[in-house]
Amino acid sequence: MTERQWQYNFGFLDENTKRMLRRGLLKAVAIPGYQVPFGSREMPLPYGWGTGGIQLTASIIGKSDVLKVIDQGADDTTNAVNIRRFFARVTGVATTTRTADATLIQTRHRIPETALCEGQIMVFQVPEPEPLRTLEASEVETRKLHAHQEYGLMHVKLYEDIARFGHVATSYDYPVLVNGRYLASPSPIPKFDNPKLDRSPALMLFGAGREKRLYAIPPYTAVESLAFEDHPFAVQRWPHVCALCGSGDSYLDEIITDDAGHRLFVCSDSDYCQAQRTLQEGMA
Amino acid sequence: MTRPILSTRGLCKDYGNGQGCFDIDFELYPGEVLGIVGESGSGKSTLLATLAGKLAADRGQVRFLDRDGMAHELTCLPEAERRRLARSEWGYVTQHARDGLRMNVSAGANISERLMALGERHYGRLRERAGDWLDKVEIGADRLDDKPSAFSGGMQQRLQIARNLVTQPRLVFMDEPTGGLDVSVQARFLDLTRRLVHDTGIAVIMVTHDLGVARLLAQRTLVMQRGRVVETGLTDQILDDPQHPYSQLLVSSILQA
């Protein structure tokens, strides 16, 4: 394996592509929430598996970085394992599963429970960067709506949710207003994670490979989840605690354990769950 | 003396093949309904789209007076400004409800959209106003959560009216609003529109190929042929005493019925 490694450039992408991506990222950071077009490349993974996130990671990763990759909050799922191994091969950088040790975290669907700190970078894999897409099919029109800051349309979706279900039933990819200006899709993270975006000390980068768009939320940027005055934004809550670590304030996954209908609620963030258990064993 | 809400001078939109509209002059006063009649291809819809800024004019001026009494020259208005006017001061009722409505969201969301675009963020109040308007257009507040696709053609047109009038615009453009409706539904729609226009005091520019529709609604009428206005005047006057041969043809074809 190590003998073949020289055949690839550091981080798989060639230097010109990385430069193009970095220029896009600089623009994205300068205009928080604005979708910057970029020339998405063919990656050794199919679209929909996180090619946008992989390209962003490849363009910013350095030799001293420590990489963590999560999928649905877990470090040990197929996508997470494969993307982590991919970068270990084409860059040789250190990888970790511990949130606090990582400088670069690529993610699909979750933001880690452990609070992020300054200097850390989150890279999100985004399937659909345009929050208005389900309501307005034309890209020409949605770009105009962004340009003129006409976001009343987004509330049509929330209105429709309340009219049909009695509450805002959108539970993931919940639209946010970044820095009081651009409407953005936070990628399919549960709305449970939306408050973590607000004034986060970490840099948040979003890449959509198939749609060829990238956008960013710089550190300490105000991120507001849309809502109605009489139906304020609220995150999911569970009547359970995690069956493994007993945590009552993390995002829980429901796991069916047998054919008799038994189920288990456990933390979706596997690193956080493990850390909680280690802590308890230490105290016992 | 009241000033005209909309006045045009020498407005031209030339498609380059002799089609379009040419040298259009008229004035529209607050609370007035202006009918534009003419056969297919006579440039009525082109004129309407040019007035509403959906098409760029080639020559001429269109001056619009907003509710604060400020005059805007529409032919050279920046797009952001034009969209603001379209949101807050104008309405646009299309011939096909599908072009004017969001068919995949409920009637309530359709009516509330313009309110939300203007910044209303209170669900309860939105719903209340949407319900009021459904009652006003004789659909009934109990249909608030039904999608427009479950409505008949006449109801869809009335929903378009409600969706446009909810923000109390001062000028509404209507492009053949009764085009696809049968005669009895048409009559009901016209009756309702006449009442709402009377109650709210909005100005309307309505394009139609049917002089009968203009007779019921419009105080003044422009008759268009091949992109030019061939006759203009009070609707009754045109009906009673048409001067231009084309107007005479139109009138003779309706009054016999």
XYZ file of C-alpha atoms in Angstrom:
541
model
C 0.000 0.000 0.000
C 2.657 2.507 1.021
C 4.557 1.812 -2.192
C 1.582 2.820 -4.299
C 0.835 5.924 -2.316
C 3.192 8.146 -4.322
C 0.972 7.717 -7.366
C -1.643 10.008 -5.829
C -1.164 13.641 -4.951
C -1.481 14.482 -1.256
C -5.226 14.393 -0.517
C -6.057 12.688 -3.850
C -7.031 15.922 -5.696
C -4.468 17.737 -7.838
C -3.134 21.077 -6.605
C -5.076 23.190 -9.119
C -8.363 21.648 -8.072
C -7.535 22.243 -4.416
C -6.722 25.838 -5.227
C -10.056 26.272 -6.989
C -11.836 24.823 -3.969
C -9.926 27.030 -1.519
C -10.785 30.137 -3.514
C -14.429 29.081 -3.361
C -14.125 28.501 0.372
C -12.610 31.942 0.952
C -15.565 33.486 -0.836
C -17.986 31.294 1.120
C -16.449 32.341 4.433
C -16.547 35.988 3.390
C -20.285 35.767 2.600
C -21.719 33.483 5.312
C -24.458 31.211 4.006
C -24.031 32.173 0.340
C -23.811 29.223 -2.053
C -20.625 29.411 -4.117
C -20.528 27.321 -7.306
C -17.462 25.149 -7.840
C -16.264 22.604 -10.363
C -17.058 19.337 -8.668
C -14.718 16.473 -9.613
C -15.264 12.795 -10.104
C -14.300 11.078 -6.884
C -13.635 7.374 -6.256
C -17.059 7.246 -4.584
C -20.499 7.696 -6.134
C -22.451 10.952 -5.771
C -24.584 10.801 -2.661
C -21.843 9.173 -0.606
C -20.327 12.443 0.437
C -18.274 13.579 -2.541
C -18.860 17.261 -1.697
C -17.543 16.828 1.822
C -14.630 14.687 0.642
C -13.536 17.338 -1.866
C -13.654 20.067 0.789
C -11.707 17.925 3.243
C -9.143 17.063 0.558
C -8.630 20.741 -0.268
C -8.004 21.899 3.313
C -6.370 18.922 5.004
C -2.704 19.346 6.023
C -0.054 16.942 7.274
C -0.512 18.009 10.903
C -4.315 17.581 10.882
C -6.114 14.927 12.892
C -9.178 13.668 11.047
C -12.429 12.304 12.445
C -15.228 11.060 10.171
C -18.760 10.367 11.386
C -21.871 9.090 9.700
C -25.177 9.378 11.602
C -23.077 10.320 14.613
C -21.138 7.040 14.639
C -17.458 6.475 13.812
C -17.927 2.823 12.938
C -20.499 2.915 10.128
C -19.675 2.006 6.536
C -19.293 5.493 5.108
C -17.331 6.789 8.084
C -14.910 3.863 8.056
C -14.332 4.054 4.311
C -13.883 7.815 4.074
C -11.504 7.754 7.068
C -9.478 4.961 5.482
C -9.474 6.783 2.143
C -7.875 9.871 3.679
C -5.465 7.823 5.771
C -4.272 6.259 2.494
C -4.044 9.334 0.291
C -2.652 11.728 2.923
C -1.184 9.606 5.687
C -2.581 11.960 8.357
C -3.526 10.756 11.822
C -7.160 9.774 12.372
C -9.144 9.659 15.563
C -12.612 8.936 16.843
C -12.347 11.389 19.738
C -14.062 14.705 18.999
C -11.803 16.726 21.294
C -8.620 15.427 19.581
C -9.749 16.124 16.023
C -8.842 19.287 14.104
C -10.977 18.336 11.117
C -14.302 16.521 11.376
C -16.159 15.348 8.303
C -19.758 14.545 9.032
C -23.010 13.341 7.615
C -26.229 13.933 9.596
C -24.785 15.018 12.954
C -22.764 17.567 14.882
C -20.895 15.864 17.775
C -22.398 16.209 21.261
C -19.037 17.270 22.694
C -18.820 21.047 22.368
C -16.553 22.157 19.525
C -13.753 24.611 20.172
C -11.792 27.262 18.302
C -9.542 25.947 15.572
C -11.703 22.942 14.745
C -13.285 22.660 11.301
C -16.507 20.782 10.564
C -17.069 19.600 6.984
C -20.662 18.678 6.101
C -21.722 16.425 3.239
C -24.755 18.123 1.694
C -27.183 16.390 -0.675
C -29.333 19.468 -1.485
C -27.808 22.879 -0.722
C -30.876 24.869 -1.792
C -33.451 25.109 1.032
C -36.043 26.596 -1.352
C -35.725 23.820 -3.918
C -38.807 21.824 -2.924
C -40.914 24.969 -3.305
C -39.246 26.551 -6.327
C -37.856 24.278 -9.004
C -36.065 26.963 -11.023
C -32.460 27.694 -10.060
C -32.682 31.086 -11.809
C -35.603 31.992 -9.590
C -34.110 30.699 -6.313
C -30.927 32.687 -6.921
C -33.057 35.786 -7.445
C -34.918 35.060 -4.223
C -31.585 34.860 -2.390
C -30.321 38.022 -4.075
C -33.417 39.999 -3.082
C -33.664 38.268 0.284
C -37.240 37.195 -0.440
C -37.613 34.351 2.007
C -41.368 34.444 2.650
C -41.583 31.274 0.577
C -39.708 29.240 3.189
C -42.416 30.045 5.696
C -44.969 28.589 3.280
C -43.381 25.214 3.984
C -43.487 25.736 7.755
C -47.092 26.983 7.493
C -48.007 23.866 5.550
C -46.380 21.690 8.235
C -48.405 23.295 11.021
C -51.622 23.193 8.985
C -51.156 19.487 8.332
C -49.554 18.188 11.532
C -50.288 20.834 14.151
C -46.597 21.598 14.623
C -43.530 22.165 12.457
C -42.916 18.561 11.466
C -39.660 19.276 9.609
C -37.250 17.394 11.843
C -34.038 17.480 9.825
C -32.512 19.871 7.298
C -34.375 22.586 9.175
C -33.838 25.929 7.342
C -31.671 28.566 9.022
C -30.942 32.230 8.419
C -27.185 32.795 8.535
C -25.867 36.114 9.827
C -29.315 37.661 9.353
C -28.907 37.530 5.579
C -28.748 34.241 3.672
C -31.175 31.387 4.025
C -29.243 28.128 4.139
C -29.828 24.432 4.472
C -27.842 23.024 7.395
C -27.583 19.694 5.485
C -29.649 16.810 6.840
C -28.629 17.218 10.479
C -31.556 16.791 12.897
C -32.987 20.089 14.088
C -31.698 18.952 17.486
C -28.268 20.083 16.240
C -29.385 23.472 14.869
C -28.687 25.361 18.133
C -25.093 24.060 17.989
C -24.581 26.026 14.753
C -25.398 29.338 16.409
C -22.225 31.248 17.318
C -20.163 28.068 17.250
C -16.441 28.666 17.832
C -15.651 26.151 15.052
C -15.635 26.857 11.318
C -18.474 25.085 9.487
C -17.978 24.196 5.810
C -20.660 22.646 3.591
C -20.023 20.860 0.308
C -22.558 19.488 -2.178
C -20.735 17.426 -4.825
C -23.581 16.612 -7.163
C -25.105 20.098 -6.970
C -21.633 21.696 -7.233
C -22.155 24.211 -4.442
C -20.226 25.024 -1.281
C -21.055 27.395 1.560
C -19.778 28.207 5.021
C -20.685 29.430 8.478
C -17.633 31.184 9.966
C -16.932 30.954 13.735
C -19.204 32.966 16.036
C -21.776 33.678 13.304
C -25.416 34.105 14.316
C -27.535 31.242 12.933
C -31.268 31.513 13.451
C -33.709 28.650 12.875
C -36.854 29.961 11.171
C -40.124 29.838 13.093
C -43.458 31.531 13.652
C -44.046 33.868 16.594
C -46.731 31.577 17.993
C -44.921 28.364 17.010
C -41.341 28.946 18.195
C -38.461 26.697 17.161
C -38.071 23.639 19.408
C -35.729 20.644 19.283
C -36.638 16.984 19.719
C -36.844 15.570 23.258
C -37.124 11.952 24.366
C -38.847 10.409 27.384
C -35.888 7.980 27.546
C -32.235 8.202 28.527
C -29.474 6.407 26.611
C -29.635 2.682 27.462
C -25.841 2.390 27.403
C -24.491 5.527 29.088
C -27.622 6.961 30.731
C -27.218 10.365 29.127
C -30.437 12.368 29.129
C -29.432 15.252 26.896
C -28.001 13.661 23.752
C -29.658 12.752 20.435
C -31.005 9.195 20.666
C -31.321 6.514 17.972
C -33.991 3.863 18.246
C -32.613 0.374 17.693
C -34.877 -2.650 17.244
C -33.256 -5.537 19.125
C -35.416 -8.550 18.242
C -38.516 -9.676 16.354
C -40.695 -9.321 19.457
C -40.703 -5.533 19.208
C -38.117 -4.795 21.868
C -36.184 -1.634 21.302
C -33.322 0.292 22.711
C -32.642 4.011 22.715
C -28.940 4.808 22.513
C -26.812 7.877 21.800
C -26.313 8.394 18.075
C -22.885 9.939 18.853
C -20.818 6.805 19.542
C -17.748 8.728 20.746
C -19.790 10.736 23.253
C -21.525 7.595 24.526
C -18.192 5.819 24.995
C -16.714 8.806 26.826
C -19.682 8.962 29.192
C -19.297 5.285 30.026
C -15.547 5.602 30.610
C -16.256 8.520 32.924
C -18.785 6.478 34.910
C -16.411 3.510 35.206
C -13.715 5.852 36.466
C -16.028 7.168 39.161
C -17.285 3.727 40.205
C -57.935 66.378 -8.206
C -56.679 62.803 -7.981
C -53.572 61.879 -9.919
C -53.511 58.803 -12.127
C -52.064 55.722 -10.431
C -50.592 54.549 -13.720
C -49.896 56.515 -16.885
C -48.119 55.388 -20.019
C -46.691 57.447 -22.884
C -45.701 55.945 -26.205
C -45.081 52.473 -24.766
C -43.648 50.002 -27.282
C -42.728 46.356 -27.066
C -41.572 45.096 -30.439
C -40.947 41.398 -31.002
C -39.326 42.330 -34.308
C -41.779 40.551 -36.609
C -44.510 43.145 -36.545
C -45.901 41.592 -33.374
C -45.994 43.317 -29.995
C -47.662 46.512 -28.852
C -46.971 50.002 -30.133
C -47.497 53.609 -29.013
C -49.727 52.855 -26.082
C -50.979 55.928 -24.192
C -53.453 55.764 -21.351
C -54.064 56.825 -17.808
C -55.560 54.775 -15.014
C -57.074 56.389 -11.931
C -57.407 54.849 -8.446
C -60.483 52.653 -8.155
C -60.922 52.409 -11.908
C -61.303 49.207 -13.921
C -59.781 49.384 -17.368
C -60.642 46.695 -19.896
C -58.299 45.847 -22.749
C -60.137 43.934 -25.457
C -59.014 42.585 -28.766
C -58.617 39.344 -30.669
C -55.887 36.771 -30.066
C -52.477 38.084 -31.068
C -53.517 41.715 -30.846
C -50.889 42.429 -28.186
C -53.127 42.665 -25.115
C -51.192 40.190 -22.983
C -47.889 41.641 -24.196
C -49.070 45.069 -23.079
C -50.090 43.713 -19.674
C -46.799 41.880 -19.147
C -44.854 44.979 -20.191
C -46.804 47.162 -17.773
C -46.183 44.703 -14.944
C -42.479 44.621 -15.787
C -42.459 40.965 -16.793
C -41.258 42.042 -20.237
C -38.798 44.861 -20.888
C -40.273 47.767 -22.851
C -38.405 48.949 -25.965
C -39.581 52.560 -25.845
C -41.907 54.790 -23.896
C -42.688 55.512 -20.304
C -44.831 53.946 -17.610
C -45.265 55.988 -14.483
C -46.684 54.396 -11.333
C -47.724 56.284 -8.228
C -47.259 54.245 -5.025
C -49.316 54.550 -1.844
C -46.971 57.161 -0.417
C -47.518 59.320 -3.498
C -44.072 58.582 -4.907
C -43.800 58.253 -8.674
C -41.810 55.350 -10.154
C -40.721 55.094 -13.765
C -41.324 51.391 -14.359
C -39.399 51.047 -17.637
C -36.071 51.745 -15.941
C -36.804 50.527 -12.413
C -34.131 48.303 -10.813
C -35.346 44.736 -10.392
C -35.222 44.790 -6.583
C -37.490 47.833 -6.558
C -39.842 46.300 -9.124
C -40.181 43.121 -7.061
C -40.904 45.190 -3.974
C -43.718 46.960 -5.803
C -45.000 43.656 -7.178
C -45.140 42.306 -3.615
C -46.673 45.251 -1.863
C -48.575 47.302 -4.447
C -49.627 44.960 -7.251
C -51.476 41.748 -7.833
C -51.418 39.547 -10.923
C -54.231 37.175 -11.782
C -53.361 34.774 -14.571
C -55.593 32.982 -17.029
C -54.470 29.571 -15.865
C -54.684 29.077 -12.119
C -51.681 26.765 -12.328
C -49.474 29.720 -13.271
C -50.723 31.871 -10.427
C -51.141 29.378 -7.588
C -48.910 26.901 -5.787
C -50.779 23.731 -6.571
C -48.939 21.526 -4.055
C -49.642 23.547 -0.919
C -52.979 24.243 0.765
C -55.304 27.140 -0.047
C -54.393 28.732 3.287
C -50.687 28.672 2.451
C -51.445 30.122 -0.987
C -53.262 33.075 0.538
C -50.710 33.531 3.328
C -47.683 33.515 1.019
C -47.834 37.205 0.168
C -48.425 38.129 3.811
C -45.376 36.101 4.827
C -43.374 37.743 2.036
C -44.232 41.072 3.651
C -42.957 39.836 7.008
C -46.007 38.476 8.871
C -44.719 35.701 11.155
C -47.718 34.884 13.345
C -49.383 31.621 12.347
C -52.680 32.311 14.126
C -53.152 35.689 12.491
C -52.172 34.336 9.061
C -54.758 31.626 9.357
C -57.442 33.986 10.483
C -56.886 36.305 7.532
C -56.695 33.434 5.067
C -59.992 32.103 6.416
C -61.620 35.533 6.126
C -60.563 35.787 2.526
C -61.775 32.315 1.632
C -65.172 33.385 2.982
C -65.021 36.610 1.009
C -64.413 34.786 -2.256
C -67.223 32.347 -1.444
C -65.060 29.267 -1.096
C -65.562 28.925 2.662
C -63.043 28.873 5.495
C -63.594 25.128 5.940
C -61.611 24.526 2.731
C -58.524 26.240 4.209
C -56.426 23.071 4.315
C -57.473 21.694 0.925
C -55.074 21.918 -1.969
C -56.049 23.996 -5.009
C -55.935 20.846 -7.116
C -59.058 19.715 -5.254
C -60.878 22.901 -6.343
C -62.949 23.482 -9.479
C -61.704 25.897 -12.136
C -63.935 28.700 -10.893
C -62.823 28.198 -7.300
C -59.183 28.240 -8.370
C -59.696 31.609 -10.055
C -61.417 32.955 -6.939
C -58.541 31.618 -4.833
C -56.163 33.559 -7.080
C -58.193 36.691 -6.377
C -58.005 36.070 -2.619
C -54.271 35.369 -2.785
C -53.693 38.668 -4.583
C -56.069 40.898 -2.645
C -55.047 39.743 0.840
C -52.188 42.241 0.973
C -54.480 45.062 -0.217
C -52.659 45.919 -3.432
C -53.566 49.160 -5.192
C -53.328 47.819 -8.719
C -54.259 44.370 -9.979
C -53.404 43.028 -13.425
C -55.790 40.385 -14.735
C -54.922 38.368 -17.816
C -58.082 36.763 -19.194
C -59.239 35.721 -15.721
C -62.414 34.127 -17.092
C -60.740 32.414 -20.034
C -61.303 28.795 -19.152
C -64.593 29.135 -17.274
C -68.083 28.269 -18.461
C -70.690 31.005 -18.659
C -72.422 30.585 -15.293
C -69.136 30.250 -13.413
C -67.871 33.261 -15.328
C -70.866 35.313 -14.241
C -70.323 34.406 -10.604
C -66.624 35.222 -10.822
C -67.320 38.594 -12.451
C -69.977 39.412 -9.890
C -67.587 38.656 -7.040
C -64.735 40.566 -8.632
C -66.947 43.587 -9.221
C -68.011 43.595 -5.580
C -64.462 43.205 -4.236
C -63.127 45.899 -6.545
C -65.919 48.203 -5.433
C -65.363 47.478 -1.720
C -61.586 47.770 -1.749
C -61.228 50.591 -4.260
C -58.344 48.976 -6.144
C -57.510 49.823 -9.728
C -57.664 46.942 -12.209
C -56.294 46.461 -15.696
C -58.079 43.512 -17.215
C -57.239 41.873 -20.487
C -60.027 39.942 -22.161
C -61.105 38.950 -25.630
C -64.716 39.126 -24.523
C -66.409 42.513 -24.698
C -69.182 41.091 -22.522
C -66.729 40.658 -19.647
C -65.496 44.206 -20.127
C -69.091 45.455 -20.137
C -69.764 43.974 -16.705
C -66.565 45.140 -15.006
C -64.779 47.918 -16.816
C -65.633 51.583 -16.718
C -63.248 52.303 -19.558
C -62.068 50.112 -22.402
C -59.213 50.080 -24.863
C -59.802 48.185 -28.074
C -56.615 46.753 -29.555
C -55.879 45.433 -33.001
C -52.475 44.407 -34.391
C -50.629 45.836 -31.411
C -52.249 49.276 -31.535
C -55.086 50.884 -29.636
C -57.737 51.547 -32.271
C -60.377 52.960 -29.984
C -60.606 54.065 -26.382
C -63.420 55.448 -24.288
C -66.082 54.679 -21.719
C -67.188 51.075 -22.050
C -70.832 52.064 -22.516
C -69.850 54.536 -25.182
C -67.900 51.915 -27.108
C -70.781 49.487 -26.813
C -73.423 52.002 -27.861
C -71.513 53.861 -30.501
C -68.396 52.089 -31.721
C -66.390 54.225 -34.142
C -63.672 51.951 -35.467
C -64.684 49.176 -37.879
C -62.993 46.575 -35.660
C -64.868 47.793 -32.561
C -68.083 47.682 -34.571
C -67.327 44.096 -35.478
C -66.677 43.183 -31.843
C -69.815 44.907 -30.626
C -72.028 43.417 -33.299
C -70.757 39.960 -32.422
C -71.736 40.308 -28.774
C -74.960 42.325 -28.764
C -76.803 39.887 -30.971
C -76.567 37.233 -28.298
